[in-house]
Amino acid sequence: MREDVEALDIRDVTANWVNAIVLQAQIDDRIKALADLAHTPLFFGRLNYLHAPGAELAEGAEGEQFYIGRRHVHDADGDPMVIDWRAPVSQPFYRASKKDPQDIALRRRFGYTGGELTAYEDEHLSDPSEAAAVSKLLQQEIERPRVGPMRDIVATIQPEQDEIVRSGLSGSVCVQGGPGTGKTAVGLHRVAYLLYAHRERLARTGTLVIGPNRSFLHYIEQVLPALGELEVKQATVEDLVTQGGLEVRGADAAATAVVKGDARMAQVLRHAVRSHVTPPTEPLMVVRGSRRWRVPAYELEEIVAELQARDIRYGAARDALPQRIAHTVLVRMEQAGEAPDDRVQDSVARTPAVKAAVKAMWPAVDPAKLVLRLLSDAEFLAEHARGVLSEEEQELLLWAKPPRSVKSAKWSAADLVLIDEASDLVERTHSLGHVVLDEAQDLSPMQYRAVGRRCTTGSATVLGDLAQGTTPWATRSWDEALAHLGKAEAVLEELTAGFRVPREVIAYASRLLPAISPGLAAVSSVRETPGSLVVAPAVDGAGLTASVIEACRASLGHEGSIGLIAADARIAELAGALEAAGMAYLSPGEETTAASRLTLVPASLAKGLEYDYVVLDEPAAIVSGEPDERTGLRRLYVCLTRAVSGLTLLHADPLPEALAA
């Protein structure tokens, strides 16, 4: 298929050089999408239908057989050999069961090792004499060692996951899923499905995946290309709101960041933007040729009031104002017997008098300068925050030493979100067709608004776990979060079946749930792995570091990736100890290989990552490294649930009460 595309000759089929460049770019993208993937088979399953899909279920009618794979594959004559996993005919591979066979006689799963077919497994779904059984190949695929970036899960999608993946483009979905339930994979595969089902529409409007940090995005970046989808952009929230050459150069105290992230700040900014409108006090005189046309102050005031009442963007109203004034002048001209046309109106709108009047009544607003003034000028802030923020909250917002300019200001991440909000009040933000927001529980209300602006005319897939919220402003409920996002109508789905974390490990971590997220259902892991959890005390601090290094060495004796997770404050010491022991290590986001499998992970960056074996250093240090105990316990919960095959927990200080029990 790739060679056929490479052999295309477009020299005689394009009308001009522009068409040729566009067509060649499309051909290049198609070639990239058909690239070979090492150790990735073209098909992983087969379905034998009792009857041909779409045909009448008549007795004696012949069935049909389909191979299911990551990509559609056709032969030299164009006939399908492998059916795309997203096609409707592939759906029973994920949904059919002994209770509901969906006209499937046989479902076959294929097992591979390094790209070589090594096994297959059959289920005769329509045979009542065959008992239902757990698929061993499915279990092996889930437990396969993880080396390199995150991979697709098309061979292992479960029925409840498939329902979310195939839900329609018009509706938004929020997925609450504990560790190891596959929520990130579900979100990425939903994007792949939507691009398959609505390719033309999403090609026009665009799709975006938003993750918590660069390490996370690097970890997941190969999933969609492996499914042939190359056009999906990836970004962090900080990437979205960074504009005009501004960048994060400062950090807020937790209390200040909470206020800046509060949804009430949108109201403060709205008041501040609209405060620039000044009602006219003098009439306007427009000179055109030998005649003068006068627009009284009260008429100008009516025009301004009408634009304010329409509640359109500040910049759009400012652009409309000169045309409204010019139209009023045209009415005067017509009343005087003249016959002006649209060109005359445009000419009047551009006269110096009208431009000066617009500048006085509706001056341009620079969003960054506006936020700078709010954070620097106590009187200006008090004027627009009165009745919205308390005096104590206003004091938290003000800079102790105001910067001289926008460029010299040490903006924080929360400040850039405020500037983005102000920018949207001035000029509407471009909306995409679909946005996936992962690790959403850590966003502030203002960050939700920033993301929501990117999908006002599209839909969203929101992924997260309330128990893993590790910011002071972490989401308290999905209803509240979805309201800030502008998607209050989104359907809330909950994934509670765990496939990644062993049952012993997730049960241990779930002891923290009553303290960090009361009422949230614990994940029920389908994988029982005896010996997957080791909790061992060290004699003292020095002994702890030595024990950790030894545990890493022992873990490297297993197949797959190893993650050494520790409190951020402990990373430097552990890095030195690894170097002294001659053990090479990677940083989060760097790709693991067969030769380099150990990653040193600060606790603050562990979210969303996974390793076959995890060595967890000093839980008490992870908890104490956060502003409060609840946030610290949530951070610990995240770190405890990164392991796929085994967790070794080492500590010198006492464990948190819930874990010590």
XYZ file of C-alpha atoms in Angstrom:
661
model
C 0.000 0.000 0.000
C 2.828 2.360 0.852
C 4.671 1.550 -2.390
C 1.503 2.305 -4.376
C 1.326 5.770 -2.828
C 5.055 6.376 -3.363
C 4.647 5.462 -7.045
C 1.938 8.056 -7.706
C 2.869 10.535 -10.470
C 1.068 13.870 -10.010
C 2.856 15.836 -12.736
C -0.101 15.797 -15.128
C -2.989 15.926 -12.666
C -2.523 19.317 -10.982
C -3.706 22.598 -12.434
C -0.936 24.749 -10.953
C 2.074 24.677 -8.633
C -0.038 25.475 -5.556
C -2.242 22.420 -6.118
C 0.884 20.345 -6.708
C 2.396 21.385 -3.347
C -0.854 20.677 -1.474
C -1.315 17.286 -3.134
C 2.304 16.312 -2.545
C 1.944 17.219 1.161
C -1.120 14.967 1.370
C 0.785 12.136 -0.312
C 3.708 12.596 2.118
C 1.310 12.416 5.074
C -0.245 9.250 3.663
C 3.199 7.660 3.300
C 4.020 8.557 6.922
C 0.719 7.062 8.085
C 1.598 3.785 6.321
C 5.027 3.479 7.964
C 6.042 0.074 9.288
C 6.091 -0.269 13.069
C 8.686 -2.659 14.445
C 7.215 -5.595 16.399
C 3.657 -4.384 15.693
C 1.499 -6.936 13.837
C -1.077 -5.795 11.279
C -3.852 -7.883 12.830
C -4.571 -9.195 16.315
C -7.994 -10.828 15.980
C -10.519 -12.564 13.761
C -14.307 -12.666 13.755
C -16.386 -15.395 12.127
C -19.947 -14.138 11.673
C -22.813 -16.646 11.523
C -24.339 -14.466 8.793
C -22.881 -11.777 6.560
C -23.172 -8.420 8.406
C -26.194 -6.489 7.205
C -27.768 -9.572 5.611
C -31.013 -11.144 6.739
C -30.449 -13.654 9.525
C -32.038 -16.405 7.426
C -31.388 -20.053 8.134
C -28.703 -21.469 5.890
C -27.286 -18.040 5.012
C -23.506 -18.043 4.795
C -21.418 -16.211 7.320
C -18.335 -14.101 6.746
C -14.838 -13.927 8.225
C -12.900 -10.747 9.067
C -9.401 -10.119 10.386
C -9.289 -7.199 12.825
C -6.229 -4.931 13.120
C -4.865 -1.494 13.925
C -5.135 -0.370 10.321
C -7.219 -1.121 7.243
C -5.161 -3.254 4.854
C -6.202 -4.093 1.296
C -4.658 -6.307 -1.378
C -3.484 -5.366 -4.873
C -7.089 -5.464 -6.148
C -8.340 -3.173 -3.381
C -10.176 -5.934 -1.507
C -9.934 -5.707 2.305
C -7.594 -8.150 4.044
C -7.621 -6.545 7.522
C -10.500 -4.457 8.873
C -9.767 -1.333 10.937
C -10.612 -1.882 14.622
C -12.799 1.256 14.485
C -15.120 -0.041 11.739
C -18.663 -1.021 12.825
C -18.078 -4.623 11.706
C -15.188 -4.842 14.226
C -17.281 -3.788 17.213
C -18.351 -7.313 18.277
C -14.667 -8.180 18.802
C -14.891 -5.951 21.903
C -18.568 -6.230 22.857
C -19.665 -9.811 22.079
C -19.939 -12.332 24.921
C -21.435 -15.713 25.673
C -24.533 -13.929 26.990
C -24.724 -11.657 23.935
C -22.848 -13.292 21.022
C -23.965 -10.601 18.515
C -24.131 -13.157 15.651
C -20.495 -14.184 16.193
C -19.676 -17.878 15.829
C -15.984 -17.547 16.668
C -13.719 -14.866 18.104
C -10.006 -15.565 17.685
C -7.212 -13.666 19.435
C -3.654 -13.873 18.114
C -0.561 -13.741 20.301
C 2.713 -12.273 19.127
C 6.295 -12.118 20.382
C 8.423 -9.436 18.757
C 6.077 -9.291 15.762
C 6.080 -13.074 15.240
C 2.804 -14.964 15.497
C 3.242 -17.380 18.410
C -0.244 -18.343 19.599
C -3.943 -18.083 19.010
C -7.002 -18.582 21.178
C -10.608 -19.265 20.133
C -13.945 -18.507 21.759
C -17.052 -20.112 20.234
C -19.488 -17.484 21.431
C -22.607 -19.048 19.890
C -21.852 -22.546 21.202
C -23.830 -23.046 24.457
C -21.781 -26.106 25.364
C -18.534 -24.105 25.675
C -18.100 -22.389 29.034
C -16.974 -18.748 29.236
C -13.324 -18.386 30.212
C -10.819 -15.615 30.902
C -8.569 -15.040 27.902
C -4.958 -15.946 28.721
C -3.673 -14.061 25.664
C -5.571 -10.977 26.804
C -3.983 -11.280 30.261
C -0.515 -11.725 28.747
C -0.936 -8.671 26.505
C -1.975 -6.509 29.467
C 0.981 -7.748 31.531
C 3.551 -7.526 28.697
C 6.657 -5.636 29.926
C 6.694 -1.918 29.166
C 9.818 -0.654 27.435
C 9.580 2.610 25.543
C 6.604 4.997 25.323
C 2.968 4.171 26.000
C 1.462 1.808 23.433
C -2.028 1.412 22.019
C -4.511 -1.007 23.603
C -6.577 -1.905 20.530
C -6.066 -5.615 21.185
C -7.255 -5.393 24.803
C -10.082 -2.818 24.853
C -12.786 -3.976 27.278
C -16.556 -3.644 26.657
C -17.033 -0.748 29.104
C -14.023 1.029 27.570
C -15.305 0.427 24.043
C -18.620 2.119 24.861
C -16.752 5.299 25.768
C -14.368 5.061 22.806
C -17.246 4.816 20.301
C -19.499 7.470 21.827
C -20.522 10.196 19.363
C -18.718 13.403 18.458
C -21.634 15.687 19.335
C -21.554 14.886 23.059
C -18.869 15.452 25.662
C -17.765 12.659 28.005
C -16.139 12.793 31.443
C -14.340 9.632 32.576
C -13.636 9.112 36.279
C -11.122 6.303 36.472
C -8.814 5.117 39.220
C -5.207 4.036 38.619
C -4.787 1.361 35.968
C -8.334 1.548 34.579
C -7.048 2.710 31.195
C -8.683 6.143 31.120
C -5.787 7.788 29.245
C -5.763 5.021 26.654
C -9.540 5.284 26.342
C -9.284 9.037 25.691
C -6.590 8.608 23.025
C -8.456 5.784 21.309
C -11.636 7.881 21.373
C -9.758 10.543 19.391
C -8.631 7.878 16.902
C -12.214 6.612 16.597
C -13.661 10.103 16.102
C -11.080 10.861 13.405
C -12.126 7.650 11.663
C -15.863 8.339 11.916
C -15.763 12.127 11.314
C -12.511 12.660 9.409
C -13.587 15.517 7.123
C -15.234 17.515 9.880
C -12.320 17.164 12.308
C -9.807 17.861 9.525
C -11.443 21.311 9.237
C -11.881 22.042 12.931
C -8.880 20.271 14.479
C -8.273 18.059 17.510
C -6.085 18.582 20.562
C -4.817 16.411 23.437
C -3.969 18.328 26.637
C -1.733 16.712 29.254
C -0.337 17.810 32.628
C 3.320 18.197 31.603
C 5.861 17.588 28.832
C 7.054 14.273 30.308
C 3.519 12.910 30.149
C 2.974 14.128 26.573
C 6.256 12.562 25.481
C 5.168 9.287 27.081
C 1.867 9.145 25.133
C 2.967 10.784 21.869
C 3.384 7.523 19.895
C -0.089 6.088 20.560
C -2.005 7.975 17.862
C 0.715 7.774 15.162
C 0.783 3.997 15.721
C -2.901 4.033 14.739
C -2.152 6.130 11.640
C -3.327 9.455 13.095
C -0.618 12.089 12.614
C -2.537 15.378 12.746
C -3.557 15.506 16.423
C -1.758 18.259 18.304
C -0.593 17.850 21.913
C -0.075 20.595 24.482
C -0.105 21.472 28.159
C -2.451 24.124 29.556
C 0.601 26.375 29.906
C 1.288 25.951 26.168
C -2.274 27.038 25.384
C -2.106 30.293 27.314
C 1.463 31.305 26.433
C 1.189 34.133 23.919
C 2.779 37.377 22.834
C 6.266 36.241 23.786
C 5.314 35.956 27.465
C 6.520 32.964 29.441
C 6.381 31.627 32.976
C 9.265 33.110 34.961
C 7.761 33.201 38.445
C 5.749 31.118 40.895
C 2.871 31.942 43.235
C 2.424 30.925 46.838
C -0.301 28.296 47.130
C -2.851 30.725 48.665
C -2.269 33.265 45.881
C -2.526 30.627 43.157
C -5.850 29.449 44.590
C -7.313 32.977 44.334
C -5.932 33.521 40.840
C -7.431 30.199 39.776
C -10.857 30.972 41.252
C -13.664 31.413 38.710
C -14.545 34.756 40.317
C -11.441 36.201 38.670
C -13.315 36.029 35.358
C -15.843 38.494 36.775
C -13.079 40.803 38.000
C -11.443 40.773 34.573
C -14.742 41.396 32.833
C -15.385 44.461 35.016
C -11.855 45.718 34.341
C -12.115 45.305 30.572
C -15.527 46.977 30.328
C -14.394 49.852 32.566
C -12.427 51.272 29.629
C -15.651 52.284 27.878
C -16.298 56.013 28.461
C -19.675 57.583 27.546
C -19.287 60.611 25.232
C -19.762 64.119 26.647
C -19.418 66.127 23.433
C -21.038 65.903 19.988
C -19.056 64.598 17.005
C -18.488 66.765 13.923
C -17.643 64.946 10.680
C -16.356 67.044 7.775
C -16.976 65.643 4.307
C -16.201 67.899 1.379
C -17.785 71.289 1.987
C -20.345 69.988 4.419
C -20.288 69.175 8.119
C -22.366 66.541 9.768
C -23.076 66.672 13.487
C -23.849 63.662 15.693
C -25.125 64.766 19.123
C -23.593 63.326 22.290
C -26.865 61.623 23.281
C -26.937 59.683 19.969
C -23.334 58.571 20.482
C -24.255 57.506 23.990
C -27.165 55.441 22.621
C -24.833 53.686 20.150
C -22.351 52.881 22.921
C -25.113 51.648 25.254
C -26.548 49.426 22.520
C -23.164 47.811 21.857
C -22.658 47.239 25.585
C -26.105 45.686 25.894
C -25.340 43.233 23.078
C -22.615 41.700 25.266
C -20.292 40.935 22.370
C -16.508 40.774 22.636
C -14.876 44.081 23.554
C -12.784 44.114 20.389
C -15.720 43.200 18.130
C -17.778 46.029 19.630
C -14.863 48.430 19.130
C -14.647 47.392 15.477
C -18.408 47.898 15.049
C -18.502 51.346 16.700
C -17.033 53.422 13.796
C -19.439 51.739 11.387
C -22.401 52.556 13.638
C -21.307 56.186 13.843
C -20.771 56.319 10.070
C -24.229 54.843 9.501
C -25.751 57.620 11.613
C -23.949 60.192 9.414
C -25.248 58.445 6.272
C -28.798 58.760 7.566
C -28.172 62.526 7.918
C -26.885 62.633 4.336
C -29.943 60.790 2.996
C -32.244 63.130 4.896
C -30.428 66.044 3.193
C -31.152 64.567 -0.256
C -27.831 62.831 -0.934
C -27.535 59.214 -2.098
C -24.477 57.758 -0.334
C -23.494 54.054 -0.692
C -21.480 51.581 1.398
C -18.203 53.040 0.144
C -19.157 56.387 1.615
C -19.952 54.740 4.966
C -16.533 53.063 5.008
C -14.897 56.369 4.140
C -16.699 58.187 6.978
C -15.752 55.394 9.424
C -12.097 56.019 8.594
C -12.136 59.813 9.056
C -9.825 61.257 11.758
C -12.797 62.628 13.714
C -14.519 59.232 13.950
C -11.251 57.453 14.794
C -10.554 59.961 17.573
C -14.089 59.578 18.958
C -13.787 55.768 18.978
C -10.414 55.978 20.719
C -11.902 58.213 23.415
C -15.095 56.222 23.946
C -13.873 52.651 23.370
C -10.052 52.556 23.615
C -8.019 49.480 22.695
C -7.246 47.130 25.600
C -4.007 45.174 25.891
C -4.819 42.023 27.953
C -1.331 41.695 29.456
C -1.209 45.366 30.454
C -4.662 45.039 31.988
C -3.618 42.071 34.171
C -0.375 43.864 35.059
C -2.375 46.846 36.316
C -4.777 44.658 38.300
C -1.878 42.949 40.083
C 0.042 46.188 40.646
C -2.551 48.896 41.330
C -4.455 48.341 44.601
C -7.082 51.001 43.793
C -7.735 49.624 40.295
C -8.077 46.085 41.688
C -10.348 47.225 44.534
C -12.597 49.079 42.083
C -13.233 45.981 39.978
C -13.064 43.294 42.680
C -15.451 45.071 45.054
C -18.198 42.640 46.080
C -16.392 39.792 44.299
C -13.172 39.249 46.278
C -12.531 39.963 49.943
C -9.875 42.487 51.003
C -7.663 39.622 52.161
C -7.955 37.943 48.767
C -7.137 41.199 47.011
C -4.012 41.577 49.132
C -2.879 38.104 48.093
C -3.119 39.112 44.433
C -1.011 42.271 44.625
C 2.685 42.104 43.804
C 4.936 43.252 46.649
C 7.172 45.007 44.125
C 5.267 45.844 40.933
C 7.280 45.334 37.713
C 7.891 48.250 35.353
C 6.504 46.614 32.230
C 4.823 43.547 30.778
C 8.147 42.243 29.478
C 9.992 42.598 32.795
C 7.202 41.000 34.866
C 7.876 37.554 36.334
C 4.589 36.019 35.261
C 3.377 32.863 36.967
C 1.437 30.067 35.256
C -1.777 31.385 36.876
C -1.046 34.906 35.559
C -0.892 33.649 31.970
C -4.310 32.031 32.442
C -5.666 35.423 33.577
C -4.154 37.083 30.490
C -5.763 34.385 28.329
C -9.147 35.101 29.926
C -8.703 38.832 29.288
C -7.684 38.098 25.681
C -10.898 36.156 25.157
C -12.928 39.052 26.563
C -11.324 41.256 23.900
C -11.282 38.797 20.998
C -12.920 35.368 20.733
C -10.582 32.365 21.078
C -10.500 29.921 18.158
C -12.498 26.744 18.894
C -11.534 23.206 17.891
C -13.697 20.259 16.937
C -12.612 18.027 19.821
C -10.369 18.368 22.866
C -9.105 15.606 25.161
C -8.185 16.843 28.635
C -6.200 14.331 30.690
C -5.383 14.479 34.429
C -8.163 17.056 34.607
C -8.596 16.803 38.368
C -5.580 19.087 38.878
C -6.954 22.078 36.977
C -8.225 25.270 38.587
C -11.598 26.735 37.552
C -9.800 29.392 35.475
C -7.755 26.700 33.731
C -10.972 24.820 32.931
C -12.313 28.015 31.382
C -9.131 28.340 29.284
C -9.589 24.796 27.961
C -13.335 25.281 27.492
C -12.686 28.276 25.229
C -10.858 25.926 22.870
C -13.946 23.743 22.369
C -16.942 26.087 22.657
C -18.237 24.866 19.275
C -16.837 21.339 19.653
C -16.903 18.522 22.169
C -14.544 17.303 24.888
C -13.312 14.113 26.522
C -12.369 14.818 30.144
C -10.222 12.226 31.926
C -9.217 12.143 35.566
C -9.363 10.699 39.044
C -10.561 12.847 41.942
C -8.367 10.839 44.323
C -5.246 11.884 42.395
C -5.821 15.635 42.686
C -2.502 17.003 43.968
C -2.878 20.773 43.605
C -4.298 23.098 46.302
C -7.083 23.978 43.838
C -7.798 20.364 42.794
C -11.286 19.556 41.526
C -13.806 18.711 44.236
C -16.503 17.298 41.940
C -16.870 16.611 38.241
C -20.166 18.521 38.084
C -18.347 21.655 39.229
C -15.434 21.073 36.861
C -17.675 20.485 33.842
C -19.638 23.646 34.592
C -16.408 25.703 34.497
C -15.433 23.921 31.284
C -18.733 24.928 29.711
C -19.767 21.282 29.267
C -22.290 20.820 32.069
C -24.250 18.426 29.847
C -21.334 15.964 29.543
C -22.047 12.318 30.363
C -20.115 11.056 33.414
C -18.689 7.533 33.024
C -16.832 5.638 35.752
C -14.175 2.984 35.163
C -13.617 0.808 38.242
C -12.043 -2.323 36.728
C -8.268 -2.095 36.968
C -6.058 -3.805 34.386
C -2.622 -2.305 35.054
C -1.970 -2.305 38.807
C -1.802 -5.710 40.591
C -4.623 -6.384 43.064
C -2.273 -6.446 46.072
C -0.771 -3.063 45.182
C -4.044 -1.253 44.444
C -5.634 -2.657 47.614
C -2.704 -1.297 49.644
C -2.907 2.141 48.000
C -6.704 2.215 48.412
C -6.288 2.333 52.186
C -5.643 6.053 51.644
C -8.991 6.706 49.883
C -11.086 7.451 53.022
C -8.618 10.240 53.894
C -8.082 11.690 50.408
C -11.410 11.196 48.645
C -14.213 9.892 50.906
C -16.971 8.074 49.070
C -14.930 7.338 45.940
C -15.114 3.679 44.881
C -11.846 1.762 45.062
C -10.489 0.200 41.886
C -11.069 -3.549 41.649
C -8.049 -5.042 39.880
C -8.568 -8.060 37.639
C -4.930 -9.091 38.129
C -3.838 -11.107 41.127
C -0.026 -11.187 41.340
C 1.308 -12.872 44.494
C 4.503 -11.252 45.756
C 3.895 -8.019 43.823
C 4.045 -5.862 46.994
C 7.048 -5.566 49.309
C 7.044 -3.071 52.216
C 10.346 -2.947 54.084
C 11.739 -0.622 56.769
C 15.353 0.595 56.723
C 17.473 1.010 59.859
C 18.164 4.735 59.322
C 18.368 7.401 56.623
C 21.787 6.290 55.327
C 20.614 2.704 55.305
C 17.532 3.757 53.364
C 19.493 5.100 50.400
C 21.644 1.970 50.267
C 18.522 -0.209 50.463
C 16.893 1.739 47.645
C 19.928 1.291 45.364
C 19.970 -2.432 46.136
C 16.221 -2.686 45.415
C 16.772 -0.977 42.032
C 19.542 -3.440 41.224
C 17.272 -6.368 42.118
C 14.401 -4.931 40.049
C 16.667 -4.697 37.001
C 16.883 -8.460 37.204
C 13.282 -8.521 35.975
C 12.180 -7.825 32.426
C 10.723 -4.403 31.601
C 10.989 -0.827 32.834
C 11.964 0.242 36.368
C 10.854 3.475 38.038
C 12.570 4.815 41.158
C 10.050 7.317 42.570
C 10.985 9.667 45.411
C 10.097 13.017 46.959
C 11.524 15.873 44.886
C 13.825 16.835 47.783
C 15.404 13.345 47.733
C 16.165 13.221 43.995
C 19.634 14.823 44.174
C 20.855 12.395 46.849
C 19.488 9.366 45.030
C 20.961 10.553 41.722
C 24.392 10.765 43.365
C 23.987 7.321 44.888
C 23.010 5.785 41.529
C 26.026 7.375 39.857
C 28.321 6.175 42.631
C 26.945 2.656 42.165
C 27.586 2.845 38.405
C 23.865 2.578 37.576
C 22.767 4.653 34.581
C 19.327 6.240 34.833
C 16.923 8.264 32.716
C 14.776 11.301 33.495
C 10.965 11.230 33.089
C 10.029 11.579 29.434
C 13.244 10.000 28.153
C 12.510 6.818 26.266
C 13.439 3.555 27.947
C 15.301 0.982 25.867
C 16.399 -2.586 26.406
C 19.813 -1.271 27.483
C 18.567 1.589 29.699
C 15.491 0.711 31.747
C 15.808 2.635 35.033
C 14.121 6.042 35.386
C 14.558 8.362 38.388
C 11.181 10.043 38.883
C 10.405 13.019 41.151
C 7.044 12.441 42.843
C 5.703 15.655 41.285
C 6.142 14.166 37.776
C 4.953 10.602 38.410
C 1.319 11.176 37.484
C 0.225 9.373 34.326
C 3.454 7.371 33.984
C 3.771 3.624 34.474
C 6.636 1.171 35.003
C 6.795 -2.608 35.217
C 8.526 -2.410 38.599
C 8.559 0.557 40.963
C 10.884 1.215 43.882
C 9.230 3.828 46.114
C 11.512 5.802 48.414
C 10.360 7.191 51.796
C 6.579 7.810 51.662
C 6.760 10.243 54.615
C 9.031 12.549 52.583
C 6.545 12.523 49.692
C 3.700 13.497 52.042
C 5.660 16.227 53.851
C 6.808 17.712 50.531
C 3.295 19.063 49.859
C 1.568 22.147 51.365
C -0.873 20.057 53.425
C -1.320 16.451 54.533
C -4.303 15.688 52.281
C -2.445 16.837 49.168
C 0.618 14.896 50.335
C -1.411 11.697 50.786
C -2.909 12.176 47.327
C 0.586 12.554 45.872
C 1.578 9.346 47.667
C -1.501 7.564 46.251
C -0.340 8.523 42.758
C 3.174 7.212 43.404
C 1.942 3.941 44.906
C -0.083 3.134 41.782
C 2.536 3.439 39.019
C 3.590 -0.246 39.086
C 2.399 -2.838 36.558
C 4.093 -5.945 37.976
C 5.621 -5.117 41.342
C 6.105 -2.404 43.986
C 8.905 -2.276 46.546
C 8.301 0.366 49.228
C 11.236 1.317 51.458
C 11.081 3.661 54.441
C 13.077 4.858 57.445
C 10.414 7.187 58.892
C 7.027 5.895 60.086
C 4.461 5.240 57.373
C 1.228 7.279 57.197
C -1.317 5.907 59.657
C -3.571 4.364 56.995
C -0.677 2.366 55.511
C 0.821 1.358 58.838
C -2.387 -0.310 59.957
